[in-house]
Structures are given as C-alpha cells and as structure tokens.
Coordinates of C-alpha atoms and ligand atoms in Angstrom, one line a residue:
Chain A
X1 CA 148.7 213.8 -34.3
X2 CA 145.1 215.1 -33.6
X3 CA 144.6 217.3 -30.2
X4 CA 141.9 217.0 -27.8
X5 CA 142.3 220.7 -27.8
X6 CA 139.2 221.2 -30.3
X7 CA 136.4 223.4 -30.8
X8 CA 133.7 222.3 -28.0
X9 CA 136.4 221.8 -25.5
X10 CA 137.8 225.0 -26.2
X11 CA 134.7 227.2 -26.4
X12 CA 133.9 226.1 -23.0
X13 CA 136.9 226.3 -21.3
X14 CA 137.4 229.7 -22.8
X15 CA 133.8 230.7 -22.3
X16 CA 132.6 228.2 -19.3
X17 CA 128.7 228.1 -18.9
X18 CA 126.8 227.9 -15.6
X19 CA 130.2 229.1 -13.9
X20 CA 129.3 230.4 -10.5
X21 CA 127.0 229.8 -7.5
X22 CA 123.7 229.3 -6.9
X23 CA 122.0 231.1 -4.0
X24 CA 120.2 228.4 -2.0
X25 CA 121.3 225.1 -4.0
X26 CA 119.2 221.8 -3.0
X27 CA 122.3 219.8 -3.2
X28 CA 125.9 220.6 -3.5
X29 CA 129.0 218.9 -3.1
X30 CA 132.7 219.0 -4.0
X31 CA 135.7 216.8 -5.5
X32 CA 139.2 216.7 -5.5
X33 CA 142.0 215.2 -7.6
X34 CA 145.3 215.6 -5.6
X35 CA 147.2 214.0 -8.0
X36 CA 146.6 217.3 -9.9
X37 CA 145.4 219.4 -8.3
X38 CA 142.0 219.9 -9.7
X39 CA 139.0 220.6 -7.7
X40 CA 135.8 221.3 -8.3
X41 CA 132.2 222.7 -6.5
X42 CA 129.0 221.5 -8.1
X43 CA 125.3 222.8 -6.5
X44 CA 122.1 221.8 -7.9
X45 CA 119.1 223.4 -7.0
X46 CA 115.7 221.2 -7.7
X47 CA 112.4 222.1 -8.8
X48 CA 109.5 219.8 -8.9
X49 CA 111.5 217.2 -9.3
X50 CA 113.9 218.3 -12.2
X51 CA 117.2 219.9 -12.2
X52 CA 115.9 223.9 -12.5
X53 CA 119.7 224.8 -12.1
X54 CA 123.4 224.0 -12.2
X55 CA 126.4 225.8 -11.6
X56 CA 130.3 224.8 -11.0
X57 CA 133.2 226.7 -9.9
X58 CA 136.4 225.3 -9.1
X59 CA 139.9 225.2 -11.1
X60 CA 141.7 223.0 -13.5
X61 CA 142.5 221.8 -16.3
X62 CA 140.7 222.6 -19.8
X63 CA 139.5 219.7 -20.0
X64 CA 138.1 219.2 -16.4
X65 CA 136.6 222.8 -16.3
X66 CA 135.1 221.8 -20.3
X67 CA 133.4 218.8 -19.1
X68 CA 132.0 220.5 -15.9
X69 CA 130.6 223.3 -18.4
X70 CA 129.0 220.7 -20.5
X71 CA 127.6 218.8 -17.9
X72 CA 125.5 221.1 -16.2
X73 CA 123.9 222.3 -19.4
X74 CA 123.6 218.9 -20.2
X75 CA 121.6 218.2 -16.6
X76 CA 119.2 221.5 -16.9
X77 CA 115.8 220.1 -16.6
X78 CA 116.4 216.7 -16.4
X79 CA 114.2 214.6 -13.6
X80 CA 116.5 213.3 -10.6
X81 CA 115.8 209.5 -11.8
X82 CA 117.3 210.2 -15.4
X83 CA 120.8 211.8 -13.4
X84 CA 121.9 208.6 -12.5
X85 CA 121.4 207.2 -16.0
X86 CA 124.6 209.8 -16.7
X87 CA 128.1 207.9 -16.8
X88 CA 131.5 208.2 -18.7
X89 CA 130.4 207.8 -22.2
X90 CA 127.3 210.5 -21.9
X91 CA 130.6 212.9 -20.7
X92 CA 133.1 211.4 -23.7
X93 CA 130.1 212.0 -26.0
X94 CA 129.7 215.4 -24.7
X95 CA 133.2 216.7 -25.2
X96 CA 133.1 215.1 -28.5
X97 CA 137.0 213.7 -28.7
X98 CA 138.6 210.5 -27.2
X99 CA 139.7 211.5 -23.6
X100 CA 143.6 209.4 -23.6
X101 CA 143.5 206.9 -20.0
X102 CA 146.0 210.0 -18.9
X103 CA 143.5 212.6 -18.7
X104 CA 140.3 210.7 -17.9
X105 CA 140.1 211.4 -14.5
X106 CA 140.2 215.3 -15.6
X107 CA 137.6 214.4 -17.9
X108 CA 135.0 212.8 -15.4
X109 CA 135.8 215.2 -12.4
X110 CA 132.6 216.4 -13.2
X111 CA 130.9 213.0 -13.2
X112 CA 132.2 212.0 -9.8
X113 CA 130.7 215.0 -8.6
X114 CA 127.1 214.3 -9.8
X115 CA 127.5 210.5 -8.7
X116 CA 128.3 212.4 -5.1
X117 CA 125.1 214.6 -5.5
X118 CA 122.6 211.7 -6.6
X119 CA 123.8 209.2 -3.6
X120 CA 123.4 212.2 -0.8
Chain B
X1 CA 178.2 224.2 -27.4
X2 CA 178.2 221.9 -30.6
X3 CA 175.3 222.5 -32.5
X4 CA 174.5 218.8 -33.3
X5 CA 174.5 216.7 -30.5
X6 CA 176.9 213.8 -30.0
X7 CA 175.6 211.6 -27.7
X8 CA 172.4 211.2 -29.6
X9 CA 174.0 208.6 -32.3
X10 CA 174.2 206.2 -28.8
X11 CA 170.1 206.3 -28.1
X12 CA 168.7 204.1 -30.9
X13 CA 165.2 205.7 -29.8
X14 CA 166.2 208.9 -31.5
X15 CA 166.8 206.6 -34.9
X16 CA 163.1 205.1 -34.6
X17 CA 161.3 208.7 -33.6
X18 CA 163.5 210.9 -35.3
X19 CA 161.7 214.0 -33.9
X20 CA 161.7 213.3 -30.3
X21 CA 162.3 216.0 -28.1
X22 CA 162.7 214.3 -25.0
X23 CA 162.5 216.8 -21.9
X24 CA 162.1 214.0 -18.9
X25 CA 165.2 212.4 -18.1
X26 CA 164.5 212.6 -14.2
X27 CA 161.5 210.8 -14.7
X28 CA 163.3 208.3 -16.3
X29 CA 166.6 208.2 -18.8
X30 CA 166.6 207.2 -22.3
X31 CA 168.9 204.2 -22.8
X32 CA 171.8 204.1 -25.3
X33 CA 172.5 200.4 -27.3
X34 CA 175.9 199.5 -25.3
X35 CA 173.4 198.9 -22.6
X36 CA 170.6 197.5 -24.8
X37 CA 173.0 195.3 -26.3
X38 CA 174.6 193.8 -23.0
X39 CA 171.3 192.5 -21.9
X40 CA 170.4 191.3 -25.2
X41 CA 174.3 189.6 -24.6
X42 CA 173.0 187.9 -21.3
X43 CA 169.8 186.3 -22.4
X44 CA 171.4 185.0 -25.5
X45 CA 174.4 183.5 -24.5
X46 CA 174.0 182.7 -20.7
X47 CA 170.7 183.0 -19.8
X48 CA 170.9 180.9 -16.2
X49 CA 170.6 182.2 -13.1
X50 CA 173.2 183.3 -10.7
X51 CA 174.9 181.3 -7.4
X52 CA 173.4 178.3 -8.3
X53 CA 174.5 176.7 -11.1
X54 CA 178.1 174.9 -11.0
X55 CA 177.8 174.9 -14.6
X56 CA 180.1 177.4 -17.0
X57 CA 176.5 179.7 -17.8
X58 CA 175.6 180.2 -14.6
X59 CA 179.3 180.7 -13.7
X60 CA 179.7 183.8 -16.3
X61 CA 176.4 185.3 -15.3
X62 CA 177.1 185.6 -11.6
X63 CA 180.8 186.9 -12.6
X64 CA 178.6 189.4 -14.8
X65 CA 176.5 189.8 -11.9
X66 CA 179.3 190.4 -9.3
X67 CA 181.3 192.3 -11.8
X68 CA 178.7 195.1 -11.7
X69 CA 178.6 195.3 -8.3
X70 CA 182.1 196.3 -8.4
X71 CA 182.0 199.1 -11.3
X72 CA 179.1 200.4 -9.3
X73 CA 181.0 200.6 -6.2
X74 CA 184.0 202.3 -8.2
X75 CA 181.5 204.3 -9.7
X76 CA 180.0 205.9 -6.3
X77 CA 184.0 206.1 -5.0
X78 CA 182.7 203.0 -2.3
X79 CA 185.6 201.0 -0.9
X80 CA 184.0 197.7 -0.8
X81 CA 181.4 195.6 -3.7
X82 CA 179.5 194.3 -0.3
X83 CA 179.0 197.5 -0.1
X84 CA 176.4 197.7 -3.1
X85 CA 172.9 196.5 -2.3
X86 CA 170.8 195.4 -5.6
X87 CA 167.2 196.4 -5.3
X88 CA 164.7 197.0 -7.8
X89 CA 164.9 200.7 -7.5
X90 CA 165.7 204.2 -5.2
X91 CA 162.0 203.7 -3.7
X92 CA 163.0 199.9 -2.7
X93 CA 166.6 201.0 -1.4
X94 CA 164.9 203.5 1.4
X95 CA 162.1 201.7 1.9
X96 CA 164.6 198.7 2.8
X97 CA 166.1 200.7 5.1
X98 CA 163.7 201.9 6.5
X99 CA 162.1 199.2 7.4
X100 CA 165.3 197.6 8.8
X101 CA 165.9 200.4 10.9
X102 CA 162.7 199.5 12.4
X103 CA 163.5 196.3 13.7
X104 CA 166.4 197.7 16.4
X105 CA 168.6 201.1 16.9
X106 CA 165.7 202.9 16.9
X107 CA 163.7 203.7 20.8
X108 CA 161.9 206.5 22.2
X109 CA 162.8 209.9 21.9
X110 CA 164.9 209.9 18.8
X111 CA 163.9 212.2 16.2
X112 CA 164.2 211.9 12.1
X113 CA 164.5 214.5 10.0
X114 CA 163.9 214.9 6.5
X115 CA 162.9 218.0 4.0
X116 CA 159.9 219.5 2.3
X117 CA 161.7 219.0 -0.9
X118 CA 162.3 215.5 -0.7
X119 CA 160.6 212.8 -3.3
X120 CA 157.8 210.6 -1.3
X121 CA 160.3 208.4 -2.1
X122 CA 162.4 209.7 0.4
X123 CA 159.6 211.1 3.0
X124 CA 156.8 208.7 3.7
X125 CA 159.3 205.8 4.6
X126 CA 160.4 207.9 7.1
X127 CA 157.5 209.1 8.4
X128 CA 155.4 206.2 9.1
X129 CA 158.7 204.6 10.8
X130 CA 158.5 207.7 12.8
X131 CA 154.6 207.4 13.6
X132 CA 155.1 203.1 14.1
X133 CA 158.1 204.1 16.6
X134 CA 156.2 207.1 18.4
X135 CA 159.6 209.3 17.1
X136 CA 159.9 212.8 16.7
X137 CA 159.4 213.5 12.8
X138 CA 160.9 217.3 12.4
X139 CA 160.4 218.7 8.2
X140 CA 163.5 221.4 7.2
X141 CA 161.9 224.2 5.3
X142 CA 162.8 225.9 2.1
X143 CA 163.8 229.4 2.0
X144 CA 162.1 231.6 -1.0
X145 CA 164.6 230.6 -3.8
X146 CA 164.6 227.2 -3.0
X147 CA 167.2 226.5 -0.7
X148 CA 167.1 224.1 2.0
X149 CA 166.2 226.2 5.1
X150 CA 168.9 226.2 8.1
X151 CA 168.5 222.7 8.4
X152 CA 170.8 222.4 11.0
X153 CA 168.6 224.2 12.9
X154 CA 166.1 220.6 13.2
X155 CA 169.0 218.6 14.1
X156 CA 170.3 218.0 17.7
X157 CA 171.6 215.3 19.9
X158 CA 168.6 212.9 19.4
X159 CA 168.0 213.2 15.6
X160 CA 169.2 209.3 15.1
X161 CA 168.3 209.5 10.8
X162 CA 168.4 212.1 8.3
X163 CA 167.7 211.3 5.2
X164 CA 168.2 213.9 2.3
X165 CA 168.1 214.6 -1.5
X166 CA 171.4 215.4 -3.1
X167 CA 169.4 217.2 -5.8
X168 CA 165.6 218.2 -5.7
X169 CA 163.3 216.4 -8.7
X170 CA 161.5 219.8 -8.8
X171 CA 163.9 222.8 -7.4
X172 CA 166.6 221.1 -9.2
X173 CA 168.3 222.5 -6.2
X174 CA 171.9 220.7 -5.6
X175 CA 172.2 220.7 -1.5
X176 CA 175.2 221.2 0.1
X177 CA 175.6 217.4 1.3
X178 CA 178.9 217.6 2.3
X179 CA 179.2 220.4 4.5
X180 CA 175.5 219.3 6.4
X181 CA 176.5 215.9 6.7
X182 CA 179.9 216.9 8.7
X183 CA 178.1 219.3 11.0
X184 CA 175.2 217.3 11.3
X185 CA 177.9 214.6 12.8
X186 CA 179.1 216.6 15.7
X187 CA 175.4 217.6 17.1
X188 CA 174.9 214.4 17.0
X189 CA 177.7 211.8 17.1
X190 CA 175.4 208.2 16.5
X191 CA 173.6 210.2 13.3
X192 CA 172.6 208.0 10.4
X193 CA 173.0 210.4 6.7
X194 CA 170.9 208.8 4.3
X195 CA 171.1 210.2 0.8
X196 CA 168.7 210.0 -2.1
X197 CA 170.9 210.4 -4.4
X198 CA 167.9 209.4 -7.6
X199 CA 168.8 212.9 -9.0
X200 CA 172.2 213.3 -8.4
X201 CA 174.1 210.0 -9.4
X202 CA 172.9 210.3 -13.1
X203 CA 174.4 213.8 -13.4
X204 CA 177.2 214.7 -11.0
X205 CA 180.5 213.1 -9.4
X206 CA 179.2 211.7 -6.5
X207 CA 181.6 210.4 -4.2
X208 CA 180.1 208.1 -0.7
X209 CA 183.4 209.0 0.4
X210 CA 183.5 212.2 0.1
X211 CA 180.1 213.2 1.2
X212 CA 180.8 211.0 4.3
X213 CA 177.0 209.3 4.2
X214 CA 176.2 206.7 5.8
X215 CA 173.8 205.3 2.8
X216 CA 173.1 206.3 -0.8
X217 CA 170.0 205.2 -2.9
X218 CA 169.5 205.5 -6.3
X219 CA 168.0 203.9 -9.6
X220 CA 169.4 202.8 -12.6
X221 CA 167.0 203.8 -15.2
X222 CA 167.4 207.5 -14.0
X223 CA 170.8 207.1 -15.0
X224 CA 170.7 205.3 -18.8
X225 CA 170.5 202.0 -17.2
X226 CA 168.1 199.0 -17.1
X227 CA 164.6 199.3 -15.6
X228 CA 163.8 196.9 -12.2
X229 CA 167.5 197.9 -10.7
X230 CA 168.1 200.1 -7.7
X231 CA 171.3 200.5 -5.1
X232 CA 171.3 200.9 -1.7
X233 CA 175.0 201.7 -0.8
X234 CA 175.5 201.5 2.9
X235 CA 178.7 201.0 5.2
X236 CA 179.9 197.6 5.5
X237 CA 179.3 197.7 9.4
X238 CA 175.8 199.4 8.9
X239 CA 174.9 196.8 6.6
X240 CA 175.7 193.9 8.5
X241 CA 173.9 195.2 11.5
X242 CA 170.6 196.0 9.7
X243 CA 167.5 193.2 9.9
X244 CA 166.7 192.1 6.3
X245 CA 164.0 193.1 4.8
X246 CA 162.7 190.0 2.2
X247 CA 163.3 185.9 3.6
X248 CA 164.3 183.6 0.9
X249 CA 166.8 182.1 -1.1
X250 CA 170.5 183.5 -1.5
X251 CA 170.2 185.4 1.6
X252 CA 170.5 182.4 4.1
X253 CA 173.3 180.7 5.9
X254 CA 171.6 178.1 7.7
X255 CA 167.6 177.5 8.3
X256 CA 166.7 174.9 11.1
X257 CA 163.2 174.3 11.8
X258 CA 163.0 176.8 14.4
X259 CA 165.8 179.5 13.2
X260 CA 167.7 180.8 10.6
X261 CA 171.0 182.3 10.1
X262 CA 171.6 184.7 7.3
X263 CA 174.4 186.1 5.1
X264 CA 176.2 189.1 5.4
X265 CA 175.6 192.2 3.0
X266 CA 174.6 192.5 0.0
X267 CA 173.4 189.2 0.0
X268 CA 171.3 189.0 3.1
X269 CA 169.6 191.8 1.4
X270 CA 169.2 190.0 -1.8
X271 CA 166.4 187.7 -1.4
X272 CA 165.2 185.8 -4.8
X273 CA 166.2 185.8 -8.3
X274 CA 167.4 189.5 -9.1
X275 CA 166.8 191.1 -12.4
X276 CA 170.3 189.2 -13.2
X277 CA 169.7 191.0 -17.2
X278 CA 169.1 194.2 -16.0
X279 CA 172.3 194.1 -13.2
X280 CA 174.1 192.8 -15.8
X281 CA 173.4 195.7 -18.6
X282 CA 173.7 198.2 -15.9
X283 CA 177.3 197.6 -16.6
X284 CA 177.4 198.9 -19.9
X285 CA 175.8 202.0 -18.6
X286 CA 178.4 202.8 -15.9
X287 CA 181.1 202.3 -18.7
X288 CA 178.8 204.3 -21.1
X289 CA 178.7 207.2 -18.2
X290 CA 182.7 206.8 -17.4
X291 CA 183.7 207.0 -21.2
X292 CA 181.8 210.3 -21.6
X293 CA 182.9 211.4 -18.2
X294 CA 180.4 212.8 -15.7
X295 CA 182.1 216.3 -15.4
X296 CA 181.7 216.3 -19.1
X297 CA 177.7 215.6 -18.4
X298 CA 177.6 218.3 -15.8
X299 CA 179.1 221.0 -17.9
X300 CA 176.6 219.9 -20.9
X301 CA 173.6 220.0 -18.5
X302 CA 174.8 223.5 -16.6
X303 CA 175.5 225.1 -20.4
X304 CA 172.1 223.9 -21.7
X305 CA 170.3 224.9 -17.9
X306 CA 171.5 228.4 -17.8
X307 CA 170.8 228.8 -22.0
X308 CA 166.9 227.6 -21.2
X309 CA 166.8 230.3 -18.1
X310 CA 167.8 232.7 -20.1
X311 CA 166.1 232.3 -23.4
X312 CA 162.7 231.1 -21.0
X313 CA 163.1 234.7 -19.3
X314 CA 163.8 236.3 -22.9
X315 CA 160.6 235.1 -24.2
X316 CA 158.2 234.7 -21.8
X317 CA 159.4 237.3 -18.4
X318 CA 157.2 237.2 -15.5
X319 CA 155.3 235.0 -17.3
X320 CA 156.8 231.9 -16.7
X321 CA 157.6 231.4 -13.1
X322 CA 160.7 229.1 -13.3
X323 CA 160.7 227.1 -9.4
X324 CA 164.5 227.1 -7.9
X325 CA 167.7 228.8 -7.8
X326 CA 167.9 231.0 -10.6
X327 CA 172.0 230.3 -10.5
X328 CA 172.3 227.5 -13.0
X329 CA 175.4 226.3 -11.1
X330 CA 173.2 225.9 -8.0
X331 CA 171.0 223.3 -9.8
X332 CA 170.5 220.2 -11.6
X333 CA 168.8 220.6 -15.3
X334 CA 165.4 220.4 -13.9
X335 CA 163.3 223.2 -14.6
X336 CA 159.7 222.9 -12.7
X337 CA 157.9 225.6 -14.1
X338 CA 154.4 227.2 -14.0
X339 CA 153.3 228.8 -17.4
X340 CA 151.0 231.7 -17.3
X341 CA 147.5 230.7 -15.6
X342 CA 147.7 227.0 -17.8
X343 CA 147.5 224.0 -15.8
X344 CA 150.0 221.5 -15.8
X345 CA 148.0 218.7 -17.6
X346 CA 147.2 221.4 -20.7
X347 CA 150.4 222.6 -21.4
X348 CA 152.6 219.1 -20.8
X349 CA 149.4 217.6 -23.3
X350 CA 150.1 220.2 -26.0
X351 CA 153.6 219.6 -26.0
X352 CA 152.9 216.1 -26.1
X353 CA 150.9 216.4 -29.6
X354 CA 154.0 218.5 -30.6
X355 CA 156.2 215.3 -29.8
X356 CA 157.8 217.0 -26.8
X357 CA 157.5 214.5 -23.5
X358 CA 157.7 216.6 -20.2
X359 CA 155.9 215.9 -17.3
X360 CA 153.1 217.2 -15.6
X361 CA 151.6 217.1 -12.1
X362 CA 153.4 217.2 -8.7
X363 CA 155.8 214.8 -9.4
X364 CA 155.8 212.4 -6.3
X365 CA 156.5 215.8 -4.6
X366 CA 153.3 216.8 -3.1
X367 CA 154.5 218.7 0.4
X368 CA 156.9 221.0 -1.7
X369 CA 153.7 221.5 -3.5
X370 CA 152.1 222.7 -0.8
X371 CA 154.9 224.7 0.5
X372 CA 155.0 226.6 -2.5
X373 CA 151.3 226.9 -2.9
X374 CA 150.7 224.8 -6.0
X375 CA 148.5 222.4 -7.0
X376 CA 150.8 221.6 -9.5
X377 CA 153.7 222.3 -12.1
X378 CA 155.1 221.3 -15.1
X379 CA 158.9 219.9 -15.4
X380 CA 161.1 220.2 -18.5
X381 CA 164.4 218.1 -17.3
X382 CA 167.8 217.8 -19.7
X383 CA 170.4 215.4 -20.0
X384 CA 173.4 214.9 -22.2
X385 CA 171.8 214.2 -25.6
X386 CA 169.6 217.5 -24.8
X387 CA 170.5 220.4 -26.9
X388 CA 169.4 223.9 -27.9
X389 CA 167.6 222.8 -30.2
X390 CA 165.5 221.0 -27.8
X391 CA 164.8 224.0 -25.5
X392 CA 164.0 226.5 -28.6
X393 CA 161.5 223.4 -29.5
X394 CA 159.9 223.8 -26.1
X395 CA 160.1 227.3 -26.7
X396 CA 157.8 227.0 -29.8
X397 CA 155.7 224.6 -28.4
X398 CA 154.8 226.8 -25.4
X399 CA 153.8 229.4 -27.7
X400 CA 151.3 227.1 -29.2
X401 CA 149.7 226.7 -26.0
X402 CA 149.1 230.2 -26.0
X403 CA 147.4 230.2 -29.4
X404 CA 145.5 227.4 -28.7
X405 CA 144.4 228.2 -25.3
X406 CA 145.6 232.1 -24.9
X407 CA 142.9 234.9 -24.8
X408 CA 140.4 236.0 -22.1
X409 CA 138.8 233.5 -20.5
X410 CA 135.3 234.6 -19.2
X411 CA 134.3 232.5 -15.9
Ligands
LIG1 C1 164.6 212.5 -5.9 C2 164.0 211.2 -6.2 N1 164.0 210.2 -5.3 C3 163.4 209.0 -5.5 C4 162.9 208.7 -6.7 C5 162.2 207.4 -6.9 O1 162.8 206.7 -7.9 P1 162.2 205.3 -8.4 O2 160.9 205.6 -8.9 O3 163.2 204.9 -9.5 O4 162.3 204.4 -7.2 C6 162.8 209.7 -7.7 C7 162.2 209.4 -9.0 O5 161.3 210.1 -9.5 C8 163.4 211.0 -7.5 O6 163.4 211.9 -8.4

C-alpha cells in the first residue's frame, strides 16, 4: 500500500519552513478544523505589491503543517493578483502524493487560509 | 487466552482480507454470516413488506419482523415486545425522544442533566430541548481518571430527564447505572433515566430491569448486527404517553379530515416501511451474541483490555497517555489514547497503510475533548474476535510511526 508519508511531506513537517511570525504582517488571518483539531495562523506581509514574506504557526497534523510549509515558500514573491490563481491542485501538486477524501481538509488548511487573506 | 481466535471463523470479512486487524468495533461491529445469511434469507424467499399483505410472504416477514422484537426484548431482560421501538439507529432512538418529550411533561423550571462524557448523540438532543423549552441544562463533570464526577450532586427535585452513557466511547468508562439511577429516583420522584446504552449492549449483560431506566437506546451495527436498525426501549406506560415523532403509515388508528388517532407503542413510533431485512437479520445476531454468551464476551474483552494496558505501558511508558480508568474492570475495551506529540490523523493513517483500522479524531465526543484539553485522540477498541495478536500488531505499527515520523522536529 503506498503512504502519503513520503519524502517532501516529511522533510517539511520534520523541518517546517517560514515557521513563526512576522513582525508587522500586512494581512493575517487564522483557520480552524474542529473536527480535528487543527488550527492554523497565516500573516503575509506585502511589498510593492508582491508577497515579500510568509510565515505560519499553528498545530496539526503532518500533513496540514507540510502543506502550510510549502505554501508559503510557494507564495514568496508572487504579486497579490497571481494568489488567487492558487487552489487545491497547485497544493496536491506541491505535496507531490494523492491526498485520500479523508485527509483533504488537512491538506488544504493552508489554502482556506490564503482564500481568507486574498478576500479581506 | 487461546492463542487463535475462535470467533473469527464466523466474520467472513477476515476470509476476504486475511490480514485485517480490526481495532474499531465501537465505531461500528464487524458482522458474522448467521447474520449475513438471514438477510440474504429475507430478500430471497419473502421479500414483501410487513402488516400489509394478507398473503403467506408478507405474513412470514412480519412474523420475522415481530419475532425480533421479542428476542430483543429477551435480550435487554424487557418484560414486554411493545416495549422495543425500531429506529434506524441510537442517534434516532434519543433524538425520538427527545423530541417527544418536547411536545408535553416538560414546563418551566425543570432541569436536564447529562455528562461531559456523553456521545453528541446523547448531548445535543438534550440541549437544544433544553434551550427550545427555556430549561435548566446542568453538565456532570469528570474527575481526573475518568470517572463521572458526583453526579448526584446536579440532580435535585426539578431535574425531570437524565440521560446517561452506560459506557463512555472514549473513557471506556462503565458508570455505575444502577446505583445513580435508584438515588437519582428519590431526589427526584417524577425523574425520567434515559440510557445510551450504544457502548454497553454490544459488550455487557445489560438488564432494563435491573438498571431500573426508564429508556435504553442503542444500535445494531455496534453490536454485529445489520446497518439502518436502532432500539429505543421505553416503559410500556412512557411509551404510550409520548407524542410521535414521524406521521404516516402503520402508526395510525383512524385519520379523519381534521384528526387522527394513532397506535399504541412500538408502532405509533414506527412510521413507514422499516428496514424489514435488517430487523429481520438482527435476529441472527442476538442468537449469534446469546450462543457465545455475553459474560463470555466481557471476560474476552477485560483479558485482552488489561493485556493491551499493560504491554502499551511496557513499551511505550509515559509516552503513551492511555485516557480512562486504568482498572481494566472499570472499562469497556476502548482505549482512547494520545501517542507521543503525533496527531491523531498521522498515527490512525500509518496504521491504516499497515492494514490496522482505528479511529481518529474526537469521536462525536467533542466537550470531553475539551474537558481534557485535546483537540483530539486516537481510539483502538476490541471485541470478541480481537486477540493478542492484534494488540502486538498495533504495537508494531506504532513503532513505525515513530520511524517514520520520530526525531526532532525543528519549528
Ligand atoms: C456512546 C454512543 N452513543 C451513541 C452513538 C451513536 O450511534 P449511531 O451512530 O449508531 O446512532 C455512538 C456511536 O458512535 C456511541 O458510541
């Protein structure tokens, strides 16, 4: 049976990039799954019209904390406009396995987040 | 304890997946053939449906019908079938009575009590009765090992419902039914003692009787039975007094153009066409349950709960917070359990490439969550064709989650 549990997912949940805060964040926002308990913080800070910097905190599952740590490389320096071209397959892409209908709300945690960001 | 299991030859699933290590029996049961086979028996040889026919199929499948209405009520120690409300599951049964309780009994000032332990099942009926009604809505606490909390302490002379869990889907906690039910009584006298008995019927002698409850809800497919049926077991007078909950066929006496009349229980509960297959197989699976004796499936489940605490505590110490009693004779073979810092979802997904199905999440349980400060747990649970082998299997597979995702994490 193949895992989900493979490299890229595991690198960044072992190893999470742009963990943290940022100091004065143009936008921020946060999301919660009760159904498991997962919740996560996203901030953007802006610059010129591009994303300078992003930065999560928040717990959950691997896969959840994976695809937040992938998508806020994946948004660094990308203009405002080309955020909302972002949906679930850029995220499936990203974490480079098939996400099973269980865990895709883990998987795109990180998404709704963004989609909050963009409409404020 | 034998070291191959004998109950496993009955589940034809463990023939087609050989290697199944099936860990979530209070999510839902695995089903041996005696039951398979009874339903296959109904839609092959009578087939019709039930009250209406004056014909010889229809005529066998309401006696099949009505027949399992009377091993049930044998089954639960109830002196009458009328007794035994079909519904399509535990959920249906109290939100049934719930909603009947609505219409009548019920004014001003009475107060409900329930506990933080209790499935939503068995809690958000009864609040939002309490919040339509304006009524009190009083929550018994847990003490630190999973006990219920002095709950006689939330009871007085206006608590007019209290509805229970005879065993906890996450504590595995067995309450003391019995003994709260009688004290409850004399505070106060006009009491109603509603049991969710989801957990407890599948695994343990339970007796209406006995108890002295008022009602009992539970579902079949917890307990080797069909999917789509559920009992509500209520005293005759109760039952007769309580406002039906669905209009339609089979539950009428008389309709006029501007009233109706209705039957008396079950059937002016039993609106519609049942799941006539699924009554009917559920048969089979009390039989099935009375062969093997359910004293015989307690001891099973209490051997094979207190091997997994210990060999979990062997293995893995502090590092494995088991939720509950730690007395195995205190508790049902459910073990809720939080594994290092994993979350739920990771370490019930790697068992699940290992073939081991447990669950993940807050099982329908989310105020004992928040009592206890988690967002979530996982929950290994056991019935009788569970064995050690099973648990050393879930052993194993936890100790792959620690290969796959152990080490430091840097955040
Ligand atoms: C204690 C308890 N009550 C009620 C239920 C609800 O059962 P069902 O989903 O069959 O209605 C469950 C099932 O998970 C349960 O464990």
């Amino acid at each position: 049976m193949s895992s989900i549990y493979q490299e890229i997912i595991l690198e960044h949940w072992k190893r999470p990039h742009n963990y943290g805060r940022i100091k004065s964040p143009s936008k921020k926002t946060s999301v919660h799954n009760p159904s498991c308990g997962d919740r996560l913080k996203l901030e953007i800070l802006f610059n010129r019209g591009k994303v300078k910097e992003a930065k999560f905190t928040g717990q959950g599952c691997a896969i959840s904390q994976a695809s937040a740590s992938l998508l806020t490389d994946h948004v660094k320096g990308k203009k405002a406009a080309d955020l909302e071209k972002i949906n679930q397959k850029t995220i499936i892409k990203l974490l480079g396995v098939e996400i099973g209908p269980a865990r895709q709300r883990c998987a795109l945690l990180s998404l709704e987040a963004l989609k909050k960001i963009i409409e404020k | 304890m034998s070291k191959i299991n004998r109950y496993k030859k009955d589940f034809p699933i463990f023939k087609n997946i050989p290697n199944l290590v099936y860990l979530d029996s209070t999510a839902s049961s695995l089903k041996p053939r005696a039951m398979i086979e009874k339903a296959q028996e109904y839609y092959q040889n009578y087939s019709a449906n039930i009250f209406r026919g004056l014909y010889p199929i229809s005529e066998k499948a309401t006696q099949e019908y009505e027949k399992t209405r009377e091993a049930v009520a044998d089954f639960i120690g109830a002196t009458r079938p009328e007794e035994v409300v079909f519904t399509r599951n535990a959920t249906e049964s109290l939100n049934l009575l719930a909603y009947s309780l609505i219409c009548g009994r019920l004014k001003k000032d009475d107060e409900i009590v329930v506990s933080v332990m209790e499935h939503h099942a068995n809690f958000v009926p009864w609040q939002q009765l309490a919040r339509k009604k304006g009524l009190k809505f009083r929550v018994i606490d847990i003490d630190d090992q999973g006990y219920l909390k002095e709950p006689l302490k939330s009871i007085n002379r206006k608590t007019k419902i209290l509805a229970l869990a005879h065993v906890s889907n996450v504590l595995g906690t067995i309450n003391p039914i019995k003994e709260i039910a009688r004290k409850a009584r004399q505070i106060s006298p006009g009491i109603l003692i509603v049991i969710d008995g989801a957990q407890a019927v599948p695994h343990l002698k339970v007796d209406v009787k006995d108890l002295n409850c008022d009602f009992l809800a539970f579902s079949a497919h917890k307990m080797l039975g069909p999917t789509g049926v559920g009992v509500l077991w209520g005293k005759k007078n109760l039952l007769d007094n309580l406002t039906p909950f669905n209009y339609g066929g089979e539950m009428i006496k008389e309709v006029h153009l501007n009233r109706s009349t209705f039957e008396a229980s079950p059937y002016r509960f039993e609106a519609g066409t049942p799941d006539i297959a699924g009554v009917i197989a559920f048969r089979a699976t009390i039989d099935y349950l009375k062969r093997v004796g359910l004293d015989k499936i307690r001891q099973h489940e209490l051997r094979l709960t207190s091997f997994a605490l210990e060999r979990l505590k062997e293995e893995f110490g502090d590092e494995m917070k088991i939720l509950g009693p730690q007395k195995a004779k205190d508790r049902g073979g459910v073990l809720a359990f939080v594994f290092k810092d994993y979350h739920s979802h990771d370490v019930a997904q790697i068992l699940a490439d290992q073939n081991i199905c447990i669950r993940a999440g807050h099982h329908c349980a989310m105020p004992l969550h928040q009592r206890l400060g988690l967002a979530s747990t996982s929950r290994a649970s056991f019935y009788l064709y569970n064995d050690e082998k099973d648990v050393e299997k879930l052993i194993k597979g936890l100790k792959k989650i620690d290969k796959i995702l152990g080490g430091t994490r840097h955040e």
